[in-house]
Coordinates of C-alpha atoms and ligand atoms in Angstrom, one line a residue:
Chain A
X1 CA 60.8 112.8 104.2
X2 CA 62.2 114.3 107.0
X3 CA 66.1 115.2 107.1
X4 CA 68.2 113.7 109.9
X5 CA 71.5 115.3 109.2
X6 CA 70.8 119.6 109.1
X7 CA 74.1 121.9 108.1
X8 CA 73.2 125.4 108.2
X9 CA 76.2 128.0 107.2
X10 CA 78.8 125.5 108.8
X11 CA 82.6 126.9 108.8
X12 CA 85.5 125.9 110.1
X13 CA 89.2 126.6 110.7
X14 CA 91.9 124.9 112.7
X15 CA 93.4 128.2 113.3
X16 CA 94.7 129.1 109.6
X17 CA 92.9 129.5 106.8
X18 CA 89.2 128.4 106.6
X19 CA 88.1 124.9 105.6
X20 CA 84.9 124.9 105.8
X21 CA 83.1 127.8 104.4
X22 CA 79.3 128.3 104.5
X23 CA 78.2 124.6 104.2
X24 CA 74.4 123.7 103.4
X25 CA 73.7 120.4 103.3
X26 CA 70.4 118.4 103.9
X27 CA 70.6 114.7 104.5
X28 CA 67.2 112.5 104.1
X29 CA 66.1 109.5 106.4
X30 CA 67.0 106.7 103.8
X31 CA 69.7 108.4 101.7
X32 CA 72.8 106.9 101.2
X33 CA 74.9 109.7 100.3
X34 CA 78.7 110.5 98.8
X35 CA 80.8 113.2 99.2
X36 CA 83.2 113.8 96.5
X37 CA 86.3 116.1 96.8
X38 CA 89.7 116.3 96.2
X39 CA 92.3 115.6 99.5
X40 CA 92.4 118.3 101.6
X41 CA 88.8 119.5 100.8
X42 CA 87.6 119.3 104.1
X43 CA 85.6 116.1 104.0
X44 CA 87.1 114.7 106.9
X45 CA 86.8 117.8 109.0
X46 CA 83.2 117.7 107.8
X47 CA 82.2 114.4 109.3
X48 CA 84.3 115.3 112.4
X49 CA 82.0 118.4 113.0
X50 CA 78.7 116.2 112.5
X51 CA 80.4 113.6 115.4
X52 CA 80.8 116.5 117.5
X53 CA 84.7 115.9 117.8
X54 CA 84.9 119.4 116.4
X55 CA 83.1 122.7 116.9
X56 CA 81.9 124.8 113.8
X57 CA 83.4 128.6 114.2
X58 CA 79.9 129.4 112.9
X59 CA 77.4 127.9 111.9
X60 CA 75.2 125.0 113.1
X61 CA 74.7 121.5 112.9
X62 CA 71.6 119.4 113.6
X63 CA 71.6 115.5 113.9
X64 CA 68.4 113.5 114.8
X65 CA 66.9 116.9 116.0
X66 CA 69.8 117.3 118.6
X67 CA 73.6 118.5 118.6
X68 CA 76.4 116.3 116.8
X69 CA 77.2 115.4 120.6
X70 CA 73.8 114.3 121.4
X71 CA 73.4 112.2 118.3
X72 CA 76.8 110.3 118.8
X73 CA 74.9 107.1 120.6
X74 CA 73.4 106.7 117.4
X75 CA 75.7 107.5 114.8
X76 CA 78.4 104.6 113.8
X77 CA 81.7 105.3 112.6
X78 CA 84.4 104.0 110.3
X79 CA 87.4 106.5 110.9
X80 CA 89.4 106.9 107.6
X81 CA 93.1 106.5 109.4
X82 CA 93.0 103.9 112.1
X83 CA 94.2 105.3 115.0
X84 CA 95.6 101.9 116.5
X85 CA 98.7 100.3 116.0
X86 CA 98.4 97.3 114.2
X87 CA 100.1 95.1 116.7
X88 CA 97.7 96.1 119.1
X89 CA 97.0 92.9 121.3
X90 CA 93.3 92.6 120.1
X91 CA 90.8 90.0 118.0
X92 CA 88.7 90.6 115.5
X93 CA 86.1 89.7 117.8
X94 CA 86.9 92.3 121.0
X95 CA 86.9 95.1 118.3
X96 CA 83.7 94.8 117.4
X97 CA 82.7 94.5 121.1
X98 CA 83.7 97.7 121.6
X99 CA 80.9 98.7 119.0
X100 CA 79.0 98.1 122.5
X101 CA 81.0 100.3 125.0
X102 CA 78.0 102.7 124.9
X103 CA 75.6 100.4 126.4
X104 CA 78.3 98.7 128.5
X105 CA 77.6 98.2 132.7
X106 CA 80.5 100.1 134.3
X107 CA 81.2 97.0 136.2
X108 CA 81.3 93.5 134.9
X109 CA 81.3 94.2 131.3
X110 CA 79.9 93.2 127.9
X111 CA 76.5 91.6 128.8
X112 CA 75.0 88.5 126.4
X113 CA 73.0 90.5 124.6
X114 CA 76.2 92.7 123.1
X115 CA 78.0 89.5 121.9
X116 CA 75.1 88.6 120.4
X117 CA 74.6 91.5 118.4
X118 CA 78.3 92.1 117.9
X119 CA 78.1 88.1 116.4
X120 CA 75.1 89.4 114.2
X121 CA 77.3 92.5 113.0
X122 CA 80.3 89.8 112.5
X123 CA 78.4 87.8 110.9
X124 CA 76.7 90.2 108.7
X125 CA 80.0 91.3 107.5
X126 CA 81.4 88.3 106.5
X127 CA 84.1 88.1 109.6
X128 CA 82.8 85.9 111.7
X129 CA 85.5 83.2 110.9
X130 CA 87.9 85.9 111.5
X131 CA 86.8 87.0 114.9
X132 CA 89.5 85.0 116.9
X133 CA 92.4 86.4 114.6
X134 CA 94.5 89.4 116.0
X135 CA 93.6 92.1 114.3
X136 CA 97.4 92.4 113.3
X137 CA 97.1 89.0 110.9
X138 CA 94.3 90.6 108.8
X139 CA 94.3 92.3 105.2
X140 CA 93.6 95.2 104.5
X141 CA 90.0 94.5 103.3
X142 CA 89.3 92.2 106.0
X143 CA 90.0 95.1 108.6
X144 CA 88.0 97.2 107.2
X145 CA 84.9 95.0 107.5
X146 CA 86.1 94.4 111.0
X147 CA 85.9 97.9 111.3
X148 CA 82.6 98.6 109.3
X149 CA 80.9 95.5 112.1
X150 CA 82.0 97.8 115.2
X151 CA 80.3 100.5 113.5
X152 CA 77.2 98.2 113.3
X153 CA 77.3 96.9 116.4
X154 CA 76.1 100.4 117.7
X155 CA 72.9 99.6 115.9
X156 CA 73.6 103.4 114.4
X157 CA 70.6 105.3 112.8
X158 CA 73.6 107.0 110.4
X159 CA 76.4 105.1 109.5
X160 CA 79.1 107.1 108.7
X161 CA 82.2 106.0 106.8
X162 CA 85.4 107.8 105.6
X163 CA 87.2 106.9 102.8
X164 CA 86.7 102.9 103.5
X165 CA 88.5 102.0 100.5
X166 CA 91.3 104.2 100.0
X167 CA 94.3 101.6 101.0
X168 CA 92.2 98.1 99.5
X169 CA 92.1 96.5 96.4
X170 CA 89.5 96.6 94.0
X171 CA 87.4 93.6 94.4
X172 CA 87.7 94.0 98.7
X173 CA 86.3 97.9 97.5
X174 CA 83.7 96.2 95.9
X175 CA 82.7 93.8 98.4
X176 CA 82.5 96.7 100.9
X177 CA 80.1 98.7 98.8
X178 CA 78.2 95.6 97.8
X179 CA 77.5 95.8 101.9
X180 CA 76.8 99.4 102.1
X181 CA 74.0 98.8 99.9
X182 CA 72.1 95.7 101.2
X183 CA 72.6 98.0 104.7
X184 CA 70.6 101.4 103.0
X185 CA 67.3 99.9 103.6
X186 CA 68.0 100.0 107.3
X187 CA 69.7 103.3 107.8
X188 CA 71.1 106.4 106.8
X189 CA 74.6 106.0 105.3
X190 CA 76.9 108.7 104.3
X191 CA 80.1 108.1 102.8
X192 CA 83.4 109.4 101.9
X193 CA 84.8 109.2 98.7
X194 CA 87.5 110.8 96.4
X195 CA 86.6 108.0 93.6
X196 CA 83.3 109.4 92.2
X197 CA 83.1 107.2 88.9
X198 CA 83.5 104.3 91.2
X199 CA 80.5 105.5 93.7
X200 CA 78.1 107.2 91.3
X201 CA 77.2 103.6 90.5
X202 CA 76.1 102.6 94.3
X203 CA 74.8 106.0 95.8
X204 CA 71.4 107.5 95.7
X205 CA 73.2 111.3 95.7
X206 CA 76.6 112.6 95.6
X207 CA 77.4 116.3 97.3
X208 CA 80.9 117.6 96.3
X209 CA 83.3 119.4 98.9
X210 CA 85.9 121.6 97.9
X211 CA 86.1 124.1 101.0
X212 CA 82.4 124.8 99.9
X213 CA 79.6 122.4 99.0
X214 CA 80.4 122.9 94.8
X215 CA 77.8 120.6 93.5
X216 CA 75.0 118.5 94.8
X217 CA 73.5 115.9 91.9
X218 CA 71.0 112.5 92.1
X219 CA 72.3 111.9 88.6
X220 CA 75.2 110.8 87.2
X221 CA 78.2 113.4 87.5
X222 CA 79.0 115.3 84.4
X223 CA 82.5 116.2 83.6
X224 CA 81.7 119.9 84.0
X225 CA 80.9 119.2 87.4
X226 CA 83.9 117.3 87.9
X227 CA 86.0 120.1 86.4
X228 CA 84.2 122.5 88.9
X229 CA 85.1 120.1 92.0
X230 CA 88.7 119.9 91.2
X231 CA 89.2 122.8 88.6
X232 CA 90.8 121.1 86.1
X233 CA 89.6 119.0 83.6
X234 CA 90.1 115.3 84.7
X235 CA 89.6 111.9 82.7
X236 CA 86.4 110.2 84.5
X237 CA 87.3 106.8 84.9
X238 CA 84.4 104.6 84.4
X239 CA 84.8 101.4 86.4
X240 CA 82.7 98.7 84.0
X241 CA 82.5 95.8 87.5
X242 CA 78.6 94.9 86.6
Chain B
X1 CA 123.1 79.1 144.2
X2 CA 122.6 76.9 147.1
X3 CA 124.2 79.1 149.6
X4 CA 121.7 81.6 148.3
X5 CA 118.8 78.8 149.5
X6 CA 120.4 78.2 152.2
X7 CA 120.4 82.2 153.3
X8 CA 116.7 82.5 152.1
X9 CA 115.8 79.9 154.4
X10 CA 117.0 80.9 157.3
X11 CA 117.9 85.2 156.3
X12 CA 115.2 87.2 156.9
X13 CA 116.1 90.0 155.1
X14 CA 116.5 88.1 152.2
X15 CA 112.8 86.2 152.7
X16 CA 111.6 90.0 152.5
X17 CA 113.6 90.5 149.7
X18 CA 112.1 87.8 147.9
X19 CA 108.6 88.6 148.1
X20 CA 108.9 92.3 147.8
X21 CA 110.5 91.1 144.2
X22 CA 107.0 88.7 143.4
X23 CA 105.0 91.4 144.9
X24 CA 106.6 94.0 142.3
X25 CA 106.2 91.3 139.6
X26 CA 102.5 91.7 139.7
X27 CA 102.1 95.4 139.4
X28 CA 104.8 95.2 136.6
X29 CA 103.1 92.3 134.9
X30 CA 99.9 94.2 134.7
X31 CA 100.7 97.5 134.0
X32 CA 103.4 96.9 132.2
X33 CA 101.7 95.2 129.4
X34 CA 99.3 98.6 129.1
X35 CA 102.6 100.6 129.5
X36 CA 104.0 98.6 126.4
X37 CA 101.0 98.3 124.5
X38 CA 100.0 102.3 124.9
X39 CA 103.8 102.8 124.2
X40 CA 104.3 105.2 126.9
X41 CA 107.1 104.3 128.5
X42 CA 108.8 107.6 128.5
X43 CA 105.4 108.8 130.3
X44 CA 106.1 106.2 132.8
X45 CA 109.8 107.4 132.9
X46 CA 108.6 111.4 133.1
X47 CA 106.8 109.7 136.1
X48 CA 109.6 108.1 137.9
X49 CA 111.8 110.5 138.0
X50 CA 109.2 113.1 139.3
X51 CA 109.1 110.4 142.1
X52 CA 112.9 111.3 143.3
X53 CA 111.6 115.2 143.5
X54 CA 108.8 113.6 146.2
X55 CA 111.3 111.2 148.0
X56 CA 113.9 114.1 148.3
X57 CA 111.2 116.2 149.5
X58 CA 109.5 113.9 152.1
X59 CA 112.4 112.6 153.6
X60 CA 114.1 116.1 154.1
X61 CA 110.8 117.2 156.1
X62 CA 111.7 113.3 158.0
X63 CA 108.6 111.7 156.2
X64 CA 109.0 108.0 155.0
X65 CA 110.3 108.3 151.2
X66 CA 107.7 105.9 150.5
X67 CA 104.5 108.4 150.9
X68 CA 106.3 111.6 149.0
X69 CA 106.6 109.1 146.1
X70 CA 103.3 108.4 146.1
X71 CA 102.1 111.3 146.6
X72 CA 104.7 112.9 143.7
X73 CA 103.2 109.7 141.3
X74 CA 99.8 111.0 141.6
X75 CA 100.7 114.8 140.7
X76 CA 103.3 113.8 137.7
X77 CA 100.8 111.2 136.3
X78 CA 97.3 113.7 136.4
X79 CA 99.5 116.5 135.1
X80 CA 101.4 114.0 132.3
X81 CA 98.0 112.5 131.7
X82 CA 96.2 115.3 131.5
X83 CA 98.5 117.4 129.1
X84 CA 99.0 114.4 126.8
X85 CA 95.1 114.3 126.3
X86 CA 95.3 118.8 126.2
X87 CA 98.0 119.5 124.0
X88 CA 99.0 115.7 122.0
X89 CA 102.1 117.7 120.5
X90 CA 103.6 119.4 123.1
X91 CA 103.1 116.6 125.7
X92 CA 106.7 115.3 124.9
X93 CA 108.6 118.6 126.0
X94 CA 106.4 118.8 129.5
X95 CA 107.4 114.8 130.1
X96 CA 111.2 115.9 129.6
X97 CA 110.9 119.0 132.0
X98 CA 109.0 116.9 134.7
X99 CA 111.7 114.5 134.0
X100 CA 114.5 116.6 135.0
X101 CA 113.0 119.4 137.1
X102 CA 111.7 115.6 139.6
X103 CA 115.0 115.0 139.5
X104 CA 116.7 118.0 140.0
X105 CA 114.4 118.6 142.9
X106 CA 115.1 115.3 144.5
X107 CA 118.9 115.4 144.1
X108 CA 118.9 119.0 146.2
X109 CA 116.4 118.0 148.7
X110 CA 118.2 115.0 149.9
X111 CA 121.5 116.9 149.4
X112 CA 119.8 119.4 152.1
X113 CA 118.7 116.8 154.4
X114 CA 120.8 117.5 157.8
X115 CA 122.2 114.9 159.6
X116 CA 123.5 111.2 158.4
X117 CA 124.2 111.4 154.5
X118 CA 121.5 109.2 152.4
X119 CA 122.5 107.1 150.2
X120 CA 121.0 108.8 146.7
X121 CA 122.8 105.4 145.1
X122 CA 119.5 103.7 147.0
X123 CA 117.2 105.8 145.2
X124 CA 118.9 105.5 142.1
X125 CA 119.6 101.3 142.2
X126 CA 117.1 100.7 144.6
X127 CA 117.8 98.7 147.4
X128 CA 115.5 95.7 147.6
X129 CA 117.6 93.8 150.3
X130 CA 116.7 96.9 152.6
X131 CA 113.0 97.1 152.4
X132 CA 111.2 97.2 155.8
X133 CA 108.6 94.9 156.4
X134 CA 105.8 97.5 156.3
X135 CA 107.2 98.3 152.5
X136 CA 105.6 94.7 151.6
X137 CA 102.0 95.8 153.1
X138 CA 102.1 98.8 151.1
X139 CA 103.4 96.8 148.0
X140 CA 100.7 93.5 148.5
X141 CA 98.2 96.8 149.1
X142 CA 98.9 98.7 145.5
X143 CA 99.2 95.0 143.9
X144 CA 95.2 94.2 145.5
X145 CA 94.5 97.9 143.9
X146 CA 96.1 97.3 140.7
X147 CA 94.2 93.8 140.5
X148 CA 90.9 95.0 141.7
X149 CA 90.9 97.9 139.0
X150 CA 91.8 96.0 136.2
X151 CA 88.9 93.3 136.8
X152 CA 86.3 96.1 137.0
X153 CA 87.4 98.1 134.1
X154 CA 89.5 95.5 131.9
X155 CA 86.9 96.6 128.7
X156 CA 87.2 100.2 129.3
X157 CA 91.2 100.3 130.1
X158 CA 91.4 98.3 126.9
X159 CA 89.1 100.5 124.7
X160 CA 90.8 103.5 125.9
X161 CA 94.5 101.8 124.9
X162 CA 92.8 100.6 121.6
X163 CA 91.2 103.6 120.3
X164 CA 90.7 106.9 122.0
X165 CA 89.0 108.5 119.7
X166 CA 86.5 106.0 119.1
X167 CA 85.9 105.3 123.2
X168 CA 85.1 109.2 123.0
X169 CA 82.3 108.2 120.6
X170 CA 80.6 105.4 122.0
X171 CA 80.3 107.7 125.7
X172 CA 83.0 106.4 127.3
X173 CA 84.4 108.8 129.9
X174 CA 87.8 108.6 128.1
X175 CA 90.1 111.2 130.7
X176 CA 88.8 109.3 133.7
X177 CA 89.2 106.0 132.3
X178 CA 92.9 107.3 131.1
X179 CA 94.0 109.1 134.3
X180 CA 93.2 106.1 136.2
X181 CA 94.9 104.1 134.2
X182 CA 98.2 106.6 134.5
X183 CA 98.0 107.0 138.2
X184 CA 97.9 103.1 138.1
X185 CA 100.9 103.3 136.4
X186 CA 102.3 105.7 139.0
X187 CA 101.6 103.6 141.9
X188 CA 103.5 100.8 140.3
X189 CA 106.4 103.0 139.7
X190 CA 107.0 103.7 143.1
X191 CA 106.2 100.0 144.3
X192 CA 109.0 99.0 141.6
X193 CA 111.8 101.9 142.9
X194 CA 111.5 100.2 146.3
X195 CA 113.0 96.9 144.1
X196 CA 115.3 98.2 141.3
X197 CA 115.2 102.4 141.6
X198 CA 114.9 104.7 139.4
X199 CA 117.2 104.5 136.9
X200 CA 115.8 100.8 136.5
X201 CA 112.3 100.9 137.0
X202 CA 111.2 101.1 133.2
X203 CA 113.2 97.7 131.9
X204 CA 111.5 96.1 134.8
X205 CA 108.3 97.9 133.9
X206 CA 108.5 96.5 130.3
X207 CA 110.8 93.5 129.5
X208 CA 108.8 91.6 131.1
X209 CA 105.6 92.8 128.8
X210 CA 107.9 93.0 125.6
X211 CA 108.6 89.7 125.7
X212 CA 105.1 88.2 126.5
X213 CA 104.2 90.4 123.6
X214 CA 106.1 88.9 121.5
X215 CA 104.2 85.6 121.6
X216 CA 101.0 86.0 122.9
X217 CA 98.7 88.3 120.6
X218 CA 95.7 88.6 123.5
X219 CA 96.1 91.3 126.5
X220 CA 94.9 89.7 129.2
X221 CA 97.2 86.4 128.4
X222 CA 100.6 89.0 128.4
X223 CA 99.3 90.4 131.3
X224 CA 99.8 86.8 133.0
X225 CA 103.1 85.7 131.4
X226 CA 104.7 89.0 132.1
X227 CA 104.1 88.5 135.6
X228 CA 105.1 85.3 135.7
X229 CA 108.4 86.2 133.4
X230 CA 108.6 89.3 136.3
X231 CA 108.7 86.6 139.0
X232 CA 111.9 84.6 137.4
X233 CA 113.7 87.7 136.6
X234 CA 113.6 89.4 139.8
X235 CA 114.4 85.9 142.0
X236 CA 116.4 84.8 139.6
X237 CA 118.3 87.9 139.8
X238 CA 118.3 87.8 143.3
X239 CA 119.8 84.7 143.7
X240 CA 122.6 85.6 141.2
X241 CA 123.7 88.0 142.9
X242 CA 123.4 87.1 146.6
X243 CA 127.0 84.9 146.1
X244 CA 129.2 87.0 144.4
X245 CA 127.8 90.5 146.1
X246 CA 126.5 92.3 143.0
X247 CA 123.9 94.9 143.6
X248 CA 120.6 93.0 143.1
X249 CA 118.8 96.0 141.2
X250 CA 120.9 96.0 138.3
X251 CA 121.2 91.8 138.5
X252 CA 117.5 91.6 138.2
X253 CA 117.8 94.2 135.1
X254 CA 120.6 92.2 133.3
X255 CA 118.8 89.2 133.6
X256 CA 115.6 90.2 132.0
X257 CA 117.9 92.3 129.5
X258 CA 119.1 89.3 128.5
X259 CA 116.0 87.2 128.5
X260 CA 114.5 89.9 126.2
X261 CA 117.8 89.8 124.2
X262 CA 117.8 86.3 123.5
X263 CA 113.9 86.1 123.0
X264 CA 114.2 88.7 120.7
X265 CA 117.4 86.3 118.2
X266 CA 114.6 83.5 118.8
X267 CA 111.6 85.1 117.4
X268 CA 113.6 87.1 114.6
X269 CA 115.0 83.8 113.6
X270 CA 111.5 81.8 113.5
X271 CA 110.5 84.4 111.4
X272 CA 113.1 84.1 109.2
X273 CA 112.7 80.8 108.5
X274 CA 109.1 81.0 108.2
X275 CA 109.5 83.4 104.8
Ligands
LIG1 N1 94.2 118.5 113.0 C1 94.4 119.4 112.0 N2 95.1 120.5 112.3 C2 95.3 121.5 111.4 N3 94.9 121.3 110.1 C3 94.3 120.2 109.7 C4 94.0 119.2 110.7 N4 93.3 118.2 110.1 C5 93.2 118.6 108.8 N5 93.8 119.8 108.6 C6 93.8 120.6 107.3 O1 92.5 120.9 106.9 C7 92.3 120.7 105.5 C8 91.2 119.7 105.3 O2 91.6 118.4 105.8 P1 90.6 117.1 105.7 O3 89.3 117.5 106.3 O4 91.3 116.0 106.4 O5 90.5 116.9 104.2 P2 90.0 115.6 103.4 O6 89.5 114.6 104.3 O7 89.0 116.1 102.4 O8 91.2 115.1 102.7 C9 93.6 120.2 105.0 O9 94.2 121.4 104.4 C10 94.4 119.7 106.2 O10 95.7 120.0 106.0
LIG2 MG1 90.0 112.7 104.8

């Protein structure tokens, strides 16, 4: 086993109060990983720090043996807020193009070889019908699987996903995860979650933020551990889908 | 109408006013639909009136107006640009002060300038029945420049619209690609004062895109029907007011005000009938 995602002491601050605080975490070739924590915990500004968007005040961060910023070409990413108006003049199709921007010529554009493996990530996906559409006319769900194909479209080592679910229904949530885990056996995914009796079922470990990395389990959660994470005592909702 | 054939054909004043208005279409076609797409057409506003502080200036030191406001474009569109990307929240305040320090600057400048008075009304309504000749080599120039930039770099102008953040990601160098796209937007600005001034130059910069928008849901299929739209607004504009004497600037605005009013009622009503 070697570990392709390194945190060693990672904090973090936007200028107030820390965030981060003293993060270990360890992330396996092969894992497919959640991380738990109530809003406001710092998950987001965690996964920011590994894509290099933000520096830790201390600390250090290792990704594929280089920095977050080195790594990037090989990380893909599904944001948790999309940052695009939904109006945006786009198709499905162009989005998950832009999975190839990386590898792009400066002049002349996307080559056949990037539609073709934008077609297999569309495809892969379940959006290839879709790909014409404007991304305006889509639900919720379908978007996000737009948005999960321009992730694959990178060909990413880590796949890295942020909250995917948090504004789609149940059986799109489903769908998504049923996809995360016919992907594991081709790459490292790490995903964001604040629904851990719903994950627990799909991941192989779960690490739980709450300004500090509070618990770190293969097995189910208990509901001490819960109670630690968000320091009350909470009903674990057991989703019975399968 | 017809007497305002008859002058084209023959006026050539009027000929130059009539291509300078198609020549304007283009840039505002183009750019126009990233203005309205990117939703920055206060940006584009900060820009233009930066533009009067650089005509002011160059014609009180007896250079043509024409190369202060480009040169004032560049300067308001790197700074605008590159504070927008800097400080995201604060970018709004240093638009407003360009806005009005531009055009405070212009206002005294040409105030100062000895000799005959100029008409600031020109600046501010344009004057397109009063563009020199060379004006429509700069003009067809910044259109070939627009054109030639948005083949190359259609993906990467498009990314960078779509999603900064994730452009940033996949190595895209997102500032360059962004500041070219604003000092694009710049040049375009001071091609379209030349036709409808400053007080005008954003409805021309995005009616025309508003309302392509509005039906097409592709960018590179606004882009064309924007400048097509541009084309009948600012001739049809012309002609309407060549009888009757009305100032052509403001013309061309009502009538593209109005196209965007009506096709506005049309596409509200479709969609009430469709639910
Ligand atoms: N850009 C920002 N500037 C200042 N504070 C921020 C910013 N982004 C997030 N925060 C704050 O940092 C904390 C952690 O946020 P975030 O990482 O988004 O949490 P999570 O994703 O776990 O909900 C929150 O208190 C949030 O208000
Ligand atoms: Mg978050």
């Amino acid at each position: 086993m070697n570990p392709i995602v390194i945190l060693k002491g990672v904090s973090f601050s936007y200028g107030g109060p820390p965030v981060l605080e003293e993060v270990d975490l360890a992330v396996e070739e092969g894992e497919f990983l959640g991380l738990v924590g109530p809003n406001g915990s710092g998950k987001s500004t965690l996964l920011k720090i590994l894509l290099g968007l933000l520096e830790p005040s201390s600390g250090q961060a290792e990704i594929l043996g280089g920095t977050p910023a080195q790594a990037r070409g090989a990380i893909g990413y599904v944001p948790q807020f999309a940052a695009f108006p939904h109006d945006f003049p786009i198709s499905a199709g162009e989005v998950v193009l832009q999975g190839r921007l990386g590898h792009v010529r400066i002049f002349g554009g996307y080559r056949a070889k990037d539609r073709e493996i934008a077609r297999q990530a569309l495809l892969e996906t379940y959006v290839w019908d879709l790909k014409d559409q404007p991304i305006g006319s889509l639900s919720g769900g379908q978007l996000q699987r737009v948005l999960l194909a321009r992730a694959l479209a990178t060909q990413p080592k880590l796949l890295i996903l942020d909250e995917p679910t948090a504004s789609i229904d149940p059986r799109a949530e489903e769908d998504i995860f049923d996809l995360l885990k016919k992907l594991k056996s081709r790459m490292t995914i790490l995903v964001v979650s604040h629904d851990i009796g719903f994950i627990s079922q799909y991941v192989t470990r779960i690490a739980c933020l709450n300004r500090r990395l509070v618990c770190h389990t293969t097995s189910a959660l208990t509901g001490e551990m819960i109670q630690q994470l968000y320091g009350s005592p909470v009903r674990m909702i057991r989703h019975t889908t399968r | 109408m017809t007497a305002f054939f008859h002058a084209l054909a023959s006026q050539d004043f009027l000929q130059i006013a009539f291509i300078g208005g198609l020549l304007a279409s283009i840039a505002c076609g183009v750019m126009g639909s990233y203005v309205v797409v990117k939703r920055m057409s206060f940006l584009a506003g900060g820009i233009a009136h930066a533009v009067l502080g650089g005509m002011g200036v160059a014609y009180f030191f007896g250079k043509s107006p024409i190369s202060g406001a480009i040169a004032a474009a560049l300067v308001a569109a790197w700074v605008i640009g590159w504070v927008s990307l800097r400080w995201r929240q604060t970018a709004d305040t240093i638009i407003a002060a360009l806005w009005s320090v531009g055009m405070a600057v212009g206002v005294i400048f040409i105030s100062m300038t000895p000799g005959y008075n100029v008409d600031l009304m020109s600046y501010l309504f344009g004057n397109i029945l009063m563009i020199p000749r060379s004006d429509l080599y700069i003009m067809a120039t910044l259109d070939g420049l627009i054109m030639l930039a948005v083949l190359v770099f259609y993906q990467q102008f498009m990314a960078v619209c779509f999603d900064e953040e994730f452009a940033r990601l996949r190595g895209l160098p997102v500032v360059f690609f962004y500041l070219l796209l604003l000092t694009l937007v710049a040049l375009t600005v001071v091609v379209l004062i030349q036709v409808v001034g400053l007080i005008l130059v954003i409805a021309l910069l995005t009616l025309p895109a508003a309302i392509a928008a509005q039906y097409l849901r592709r960018l590179a299929p606004i882009m064309v029907l924007a400048t097509i739209l541009g084309m009948l607004f600012t001739g049809g504009g012309l002609a309407l007011s060549y009888t009757p004497d009305l100032p052509a600037g403001a013309t061309i605005i009502l009538v593209a005000g109005t196209a965007y009013l009506v096709s506005l009622l049309v596409t509200g009503f479709a969609r009430r009938r469709r639910c």
